[in-house]
PDB file of N, CA and C in Angstrom:
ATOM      1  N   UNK A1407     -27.503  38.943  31.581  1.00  0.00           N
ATOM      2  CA  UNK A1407     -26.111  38.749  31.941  1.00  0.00           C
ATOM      3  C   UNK A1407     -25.789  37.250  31.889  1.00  0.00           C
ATOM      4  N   UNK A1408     -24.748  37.243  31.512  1.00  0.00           N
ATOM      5  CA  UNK A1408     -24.141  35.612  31.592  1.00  0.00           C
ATOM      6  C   UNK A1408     -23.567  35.010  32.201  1.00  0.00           C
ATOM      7  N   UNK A1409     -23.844  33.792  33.186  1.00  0.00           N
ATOM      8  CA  UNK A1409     -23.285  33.619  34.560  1.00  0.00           C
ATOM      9  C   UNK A1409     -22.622  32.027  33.883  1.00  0.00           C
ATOM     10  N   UNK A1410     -21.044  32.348  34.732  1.00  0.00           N
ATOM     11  CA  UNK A1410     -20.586  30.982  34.333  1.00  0.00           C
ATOM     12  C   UNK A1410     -21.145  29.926  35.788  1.00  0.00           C
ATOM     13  N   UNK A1411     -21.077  28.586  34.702  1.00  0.00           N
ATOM     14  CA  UNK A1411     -21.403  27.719  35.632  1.00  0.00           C
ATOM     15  C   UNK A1411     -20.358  27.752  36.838  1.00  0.00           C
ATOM     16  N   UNK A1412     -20.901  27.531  38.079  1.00  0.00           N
ATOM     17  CA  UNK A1412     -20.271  27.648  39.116  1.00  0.00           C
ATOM     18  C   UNK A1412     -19.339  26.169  39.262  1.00  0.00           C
ATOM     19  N   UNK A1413     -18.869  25.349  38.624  1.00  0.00           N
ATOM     20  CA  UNK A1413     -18.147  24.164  38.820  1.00  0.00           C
ATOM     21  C   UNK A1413     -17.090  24.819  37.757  1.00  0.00           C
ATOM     22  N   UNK A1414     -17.114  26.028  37.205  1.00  0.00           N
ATOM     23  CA  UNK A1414     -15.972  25.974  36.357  1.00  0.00           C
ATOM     24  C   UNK A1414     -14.969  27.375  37.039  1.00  0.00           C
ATOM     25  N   UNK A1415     -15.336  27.693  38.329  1.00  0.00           N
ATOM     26  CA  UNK A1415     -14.526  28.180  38.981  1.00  0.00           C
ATOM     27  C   UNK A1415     -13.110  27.376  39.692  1.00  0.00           C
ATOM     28  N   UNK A1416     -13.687  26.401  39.751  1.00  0.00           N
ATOM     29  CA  UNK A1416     -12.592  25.429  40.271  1.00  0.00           C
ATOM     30  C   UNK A1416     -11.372  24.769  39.064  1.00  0.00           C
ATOM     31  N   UNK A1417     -11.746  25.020  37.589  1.00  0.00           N
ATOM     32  CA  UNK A1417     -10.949  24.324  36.805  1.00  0.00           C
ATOM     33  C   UNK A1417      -9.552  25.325  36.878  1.00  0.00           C
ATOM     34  N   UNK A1418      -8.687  24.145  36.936  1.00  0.00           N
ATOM     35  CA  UNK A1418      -7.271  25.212  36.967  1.00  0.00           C
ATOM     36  C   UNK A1418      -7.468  25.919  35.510  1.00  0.00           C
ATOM     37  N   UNK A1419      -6.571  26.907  35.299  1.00  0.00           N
ATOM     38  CA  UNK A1419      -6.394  27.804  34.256  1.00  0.00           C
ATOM     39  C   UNK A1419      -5.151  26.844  33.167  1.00  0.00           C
ATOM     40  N   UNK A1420      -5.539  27.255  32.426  1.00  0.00           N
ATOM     41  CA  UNK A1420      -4.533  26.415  31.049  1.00  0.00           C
ATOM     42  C   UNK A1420      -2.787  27.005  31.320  1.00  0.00           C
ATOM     43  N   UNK A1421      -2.081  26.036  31.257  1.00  0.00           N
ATOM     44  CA  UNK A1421      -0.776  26.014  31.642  1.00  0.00           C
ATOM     45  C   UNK A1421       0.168  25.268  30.355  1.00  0.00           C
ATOM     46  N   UNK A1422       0.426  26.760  29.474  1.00  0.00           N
ATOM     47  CA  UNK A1422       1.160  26.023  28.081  1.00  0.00           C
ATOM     48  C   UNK A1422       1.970  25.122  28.272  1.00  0.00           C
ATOM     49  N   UNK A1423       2.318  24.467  27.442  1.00  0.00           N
ATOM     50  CA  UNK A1423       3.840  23.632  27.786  1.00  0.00           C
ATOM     51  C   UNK A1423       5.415  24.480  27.386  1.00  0.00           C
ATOM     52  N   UNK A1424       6.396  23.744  27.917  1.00  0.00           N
ATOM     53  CA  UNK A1424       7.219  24.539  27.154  1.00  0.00           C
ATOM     54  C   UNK A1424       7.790  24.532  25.610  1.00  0.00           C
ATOM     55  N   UNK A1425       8.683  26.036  25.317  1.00  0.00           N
ATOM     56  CA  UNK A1425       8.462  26.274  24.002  1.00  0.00           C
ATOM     57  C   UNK A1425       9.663  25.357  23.422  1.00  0.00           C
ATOM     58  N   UNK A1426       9.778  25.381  21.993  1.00  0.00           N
ATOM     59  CA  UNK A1426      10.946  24.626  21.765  1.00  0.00           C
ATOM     60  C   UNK A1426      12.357  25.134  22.235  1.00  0.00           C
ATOM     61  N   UNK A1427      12.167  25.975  22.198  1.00  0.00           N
ATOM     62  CA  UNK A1427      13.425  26.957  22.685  1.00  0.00           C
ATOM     63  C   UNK A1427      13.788  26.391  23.951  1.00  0.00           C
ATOM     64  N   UNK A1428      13.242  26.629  24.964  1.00  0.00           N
ATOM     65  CA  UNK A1428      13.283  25.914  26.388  1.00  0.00           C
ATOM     66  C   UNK A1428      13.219  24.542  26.369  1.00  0.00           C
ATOM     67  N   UNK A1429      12.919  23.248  25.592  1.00  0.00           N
ATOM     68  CA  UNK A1429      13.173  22.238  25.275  1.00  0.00           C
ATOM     69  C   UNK A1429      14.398  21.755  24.812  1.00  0.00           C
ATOM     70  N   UNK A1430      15.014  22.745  23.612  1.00  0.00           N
ATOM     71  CA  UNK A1430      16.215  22.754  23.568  1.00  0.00           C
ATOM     72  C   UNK A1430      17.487  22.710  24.180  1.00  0.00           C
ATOM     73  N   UNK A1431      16.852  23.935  24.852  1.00  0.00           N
ATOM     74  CA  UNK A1431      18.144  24.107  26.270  1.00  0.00           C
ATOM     75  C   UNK A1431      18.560  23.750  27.199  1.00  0.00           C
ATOM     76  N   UNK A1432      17.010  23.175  27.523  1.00  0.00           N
ATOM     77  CA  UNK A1432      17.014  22.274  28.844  1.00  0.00           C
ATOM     78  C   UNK A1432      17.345  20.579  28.754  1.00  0.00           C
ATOM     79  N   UNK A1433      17.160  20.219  27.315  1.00  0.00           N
ATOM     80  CA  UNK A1433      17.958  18.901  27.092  1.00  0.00           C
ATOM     81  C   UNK A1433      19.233  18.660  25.910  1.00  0.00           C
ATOM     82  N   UNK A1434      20.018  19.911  25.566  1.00  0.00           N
ATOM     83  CA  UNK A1434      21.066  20.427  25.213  1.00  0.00           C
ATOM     84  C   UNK A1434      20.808  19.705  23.533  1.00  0.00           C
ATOM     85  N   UNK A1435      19.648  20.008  23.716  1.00  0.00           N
ATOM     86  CA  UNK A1435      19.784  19.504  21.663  1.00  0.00           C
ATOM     87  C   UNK A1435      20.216  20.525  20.444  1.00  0.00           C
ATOM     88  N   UNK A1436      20.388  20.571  19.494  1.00  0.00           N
ATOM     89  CA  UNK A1436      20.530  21.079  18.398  1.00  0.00           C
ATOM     90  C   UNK A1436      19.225  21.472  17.671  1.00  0.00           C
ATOM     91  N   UNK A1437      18.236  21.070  17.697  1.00  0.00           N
ATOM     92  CA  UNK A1437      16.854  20.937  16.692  1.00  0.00           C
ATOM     93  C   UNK A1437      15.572  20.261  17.532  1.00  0.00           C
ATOM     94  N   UNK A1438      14.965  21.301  17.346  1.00  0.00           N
ATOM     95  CA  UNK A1438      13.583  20.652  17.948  1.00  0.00           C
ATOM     96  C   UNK A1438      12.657  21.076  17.865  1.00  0.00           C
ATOM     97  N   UNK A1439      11.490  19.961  17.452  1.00  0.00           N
ATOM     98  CA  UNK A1439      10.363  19.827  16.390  1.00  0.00           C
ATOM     99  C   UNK A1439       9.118  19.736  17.519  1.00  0.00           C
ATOM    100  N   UNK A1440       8.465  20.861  17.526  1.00  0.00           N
ATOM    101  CA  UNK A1440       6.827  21.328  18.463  1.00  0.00           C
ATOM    102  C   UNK A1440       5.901  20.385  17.505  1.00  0.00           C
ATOM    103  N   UNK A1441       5.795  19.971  18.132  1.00  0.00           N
ATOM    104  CA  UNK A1441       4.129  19.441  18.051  1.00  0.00           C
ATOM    105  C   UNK A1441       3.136  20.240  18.594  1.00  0.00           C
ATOM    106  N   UNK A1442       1.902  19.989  17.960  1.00  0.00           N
ATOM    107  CA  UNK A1442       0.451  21.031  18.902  1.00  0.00           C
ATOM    108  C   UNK A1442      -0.171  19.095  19.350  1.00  0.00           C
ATOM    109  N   UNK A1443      -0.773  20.067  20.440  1.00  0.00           N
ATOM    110  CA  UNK A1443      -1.086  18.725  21.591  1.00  0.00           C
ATOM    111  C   UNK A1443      -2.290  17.819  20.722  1.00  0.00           C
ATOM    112  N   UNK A1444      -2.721  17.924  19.561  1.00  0.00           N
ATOM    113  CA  UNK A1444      -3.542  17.269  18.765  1.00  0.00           C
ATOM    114  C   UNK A1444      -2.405  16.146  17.779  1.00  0.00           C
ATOM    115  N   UNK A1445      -0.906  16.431  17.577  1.00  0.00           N
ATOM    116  CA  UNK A1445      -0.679  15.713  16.901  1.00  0.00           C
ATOM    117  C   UNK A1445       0.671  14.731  17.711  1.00  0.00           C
ATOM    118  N   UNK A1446       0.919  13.576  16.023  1.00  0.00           N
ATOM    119  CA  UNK A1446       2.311  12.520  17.453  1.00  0.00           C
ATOM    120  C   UNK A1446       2.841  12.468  15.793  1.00  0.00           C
ATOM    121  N   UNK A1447       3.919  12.008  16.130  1.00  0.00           N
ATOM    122  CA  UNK A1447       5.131  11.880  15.223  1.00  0.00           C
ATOM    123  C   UNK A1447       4.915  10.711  14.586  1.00  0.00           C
ATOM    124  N   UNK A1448       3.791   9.840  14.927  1.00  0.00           N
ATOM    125  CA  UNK A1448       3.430   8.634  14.005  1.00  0.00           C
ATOM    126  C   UNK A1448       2.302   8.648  13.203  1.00  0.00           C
ATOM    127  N   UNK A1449       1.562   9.832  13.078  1.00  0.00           N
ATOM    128  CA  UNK A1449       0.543  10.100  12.200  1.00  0.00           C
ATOM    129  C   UNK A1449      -0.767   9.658  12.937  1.00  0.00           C
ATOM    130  N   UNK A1450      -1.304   9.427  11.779  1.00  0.00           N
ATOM    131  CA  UNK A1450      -2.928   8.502  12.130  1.00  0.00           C
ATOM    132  C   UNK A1450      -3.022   7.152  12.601  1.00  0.00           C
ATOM    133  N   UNK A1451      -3.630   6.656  13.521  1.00  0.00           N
ATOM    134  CA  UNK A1451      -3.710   5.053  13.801  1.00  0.00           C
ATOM    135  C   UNK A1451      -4.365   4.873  12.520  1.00  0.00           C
ATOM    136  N   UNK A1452      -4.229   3.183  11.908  1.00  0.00           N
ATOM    137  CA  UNK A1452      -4.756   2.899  10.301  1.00  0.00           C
ATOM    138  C   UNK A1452      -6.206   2.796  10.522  1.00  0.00           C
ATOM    139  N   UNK A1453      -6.732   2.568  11.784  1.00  0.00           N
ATOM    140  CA  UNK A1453      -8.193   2.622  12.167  1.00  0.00           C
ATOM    141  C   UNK A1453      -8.802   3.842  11.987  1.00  0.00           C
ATOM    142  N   UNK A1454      -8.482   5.152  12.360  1.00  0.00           N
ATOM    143  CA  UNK A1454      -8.834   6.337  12.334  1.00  0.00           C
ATOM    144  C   UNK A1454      -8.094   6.730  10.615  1.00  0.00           C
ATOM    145  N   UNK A1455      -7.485   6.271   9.811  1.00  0.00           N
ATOM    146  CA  UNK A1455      -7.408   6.711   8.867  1.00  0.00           C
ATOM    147  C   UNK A1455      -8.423   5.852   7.725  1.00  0.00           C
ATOM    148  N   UNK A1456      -8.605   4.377   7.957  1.00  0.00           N
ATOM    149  CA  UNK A1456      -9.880   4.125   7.360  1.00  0.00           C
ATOM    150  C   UNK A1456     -11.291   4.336   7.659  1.00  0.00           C
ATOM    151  N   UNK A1457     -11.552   5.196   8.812  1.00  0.00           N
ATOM    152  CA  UNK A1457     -12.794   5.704   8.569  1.00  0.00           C
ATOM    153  C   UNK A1457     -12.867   6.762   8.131  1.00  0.00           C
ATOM    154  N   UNK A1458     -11.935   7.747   8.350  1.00  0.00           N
ATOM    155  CA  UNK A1458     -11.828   9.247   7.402  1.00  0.00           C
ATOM    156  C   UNK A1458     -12.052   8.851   5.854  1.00  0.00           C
ATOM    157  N   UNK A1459     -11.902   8.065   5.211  1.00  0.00           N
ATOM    158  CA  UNK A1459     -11.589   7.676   3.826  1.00  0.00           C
ATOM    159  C   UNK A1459     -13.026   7.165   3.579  1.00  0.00           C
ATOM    160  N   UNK A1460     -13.707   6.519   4.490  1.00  0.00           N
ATOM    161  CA  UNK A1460     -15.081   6.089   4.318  1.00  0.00           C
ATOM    162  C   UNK A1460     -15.844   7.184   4.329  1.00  0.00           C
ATOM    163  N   UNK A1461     -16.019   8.438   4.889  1.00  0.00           N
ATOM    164  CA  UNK A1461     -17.139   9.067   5.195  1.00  0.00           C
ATOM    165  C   UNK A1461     -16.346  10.474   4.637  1.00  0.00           C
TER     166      UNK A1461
END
């Protein structure tokens, strides 16, 4: 049987963010662009894009 570690009873449970829809409404925009929590609207820092290019 597989026992979870007992320190991961305490981690809160994952709490999405809100959707664009509810972003929308709640700051009365016209259009609005989700991001996933891995990305930003400015791309790659040029540091993290010259080592991708190296390896």
């Amino acid at each position: 049987m597989i026992v979870a570690n007992p320190h991961l009873m305490n981690v809160a449970p994952y709490k999405p963010g809100a959707t664009a829809e509810q972003i929308r409404f709640h700051y009365g925009l016209d259009q609005v662009e989700k991001l996933a929590s891995n990305e930003n609207p400015f791309g790659s820092q040029t540091s993290c894009a010259r080592m991708h290019t190296r390896h």
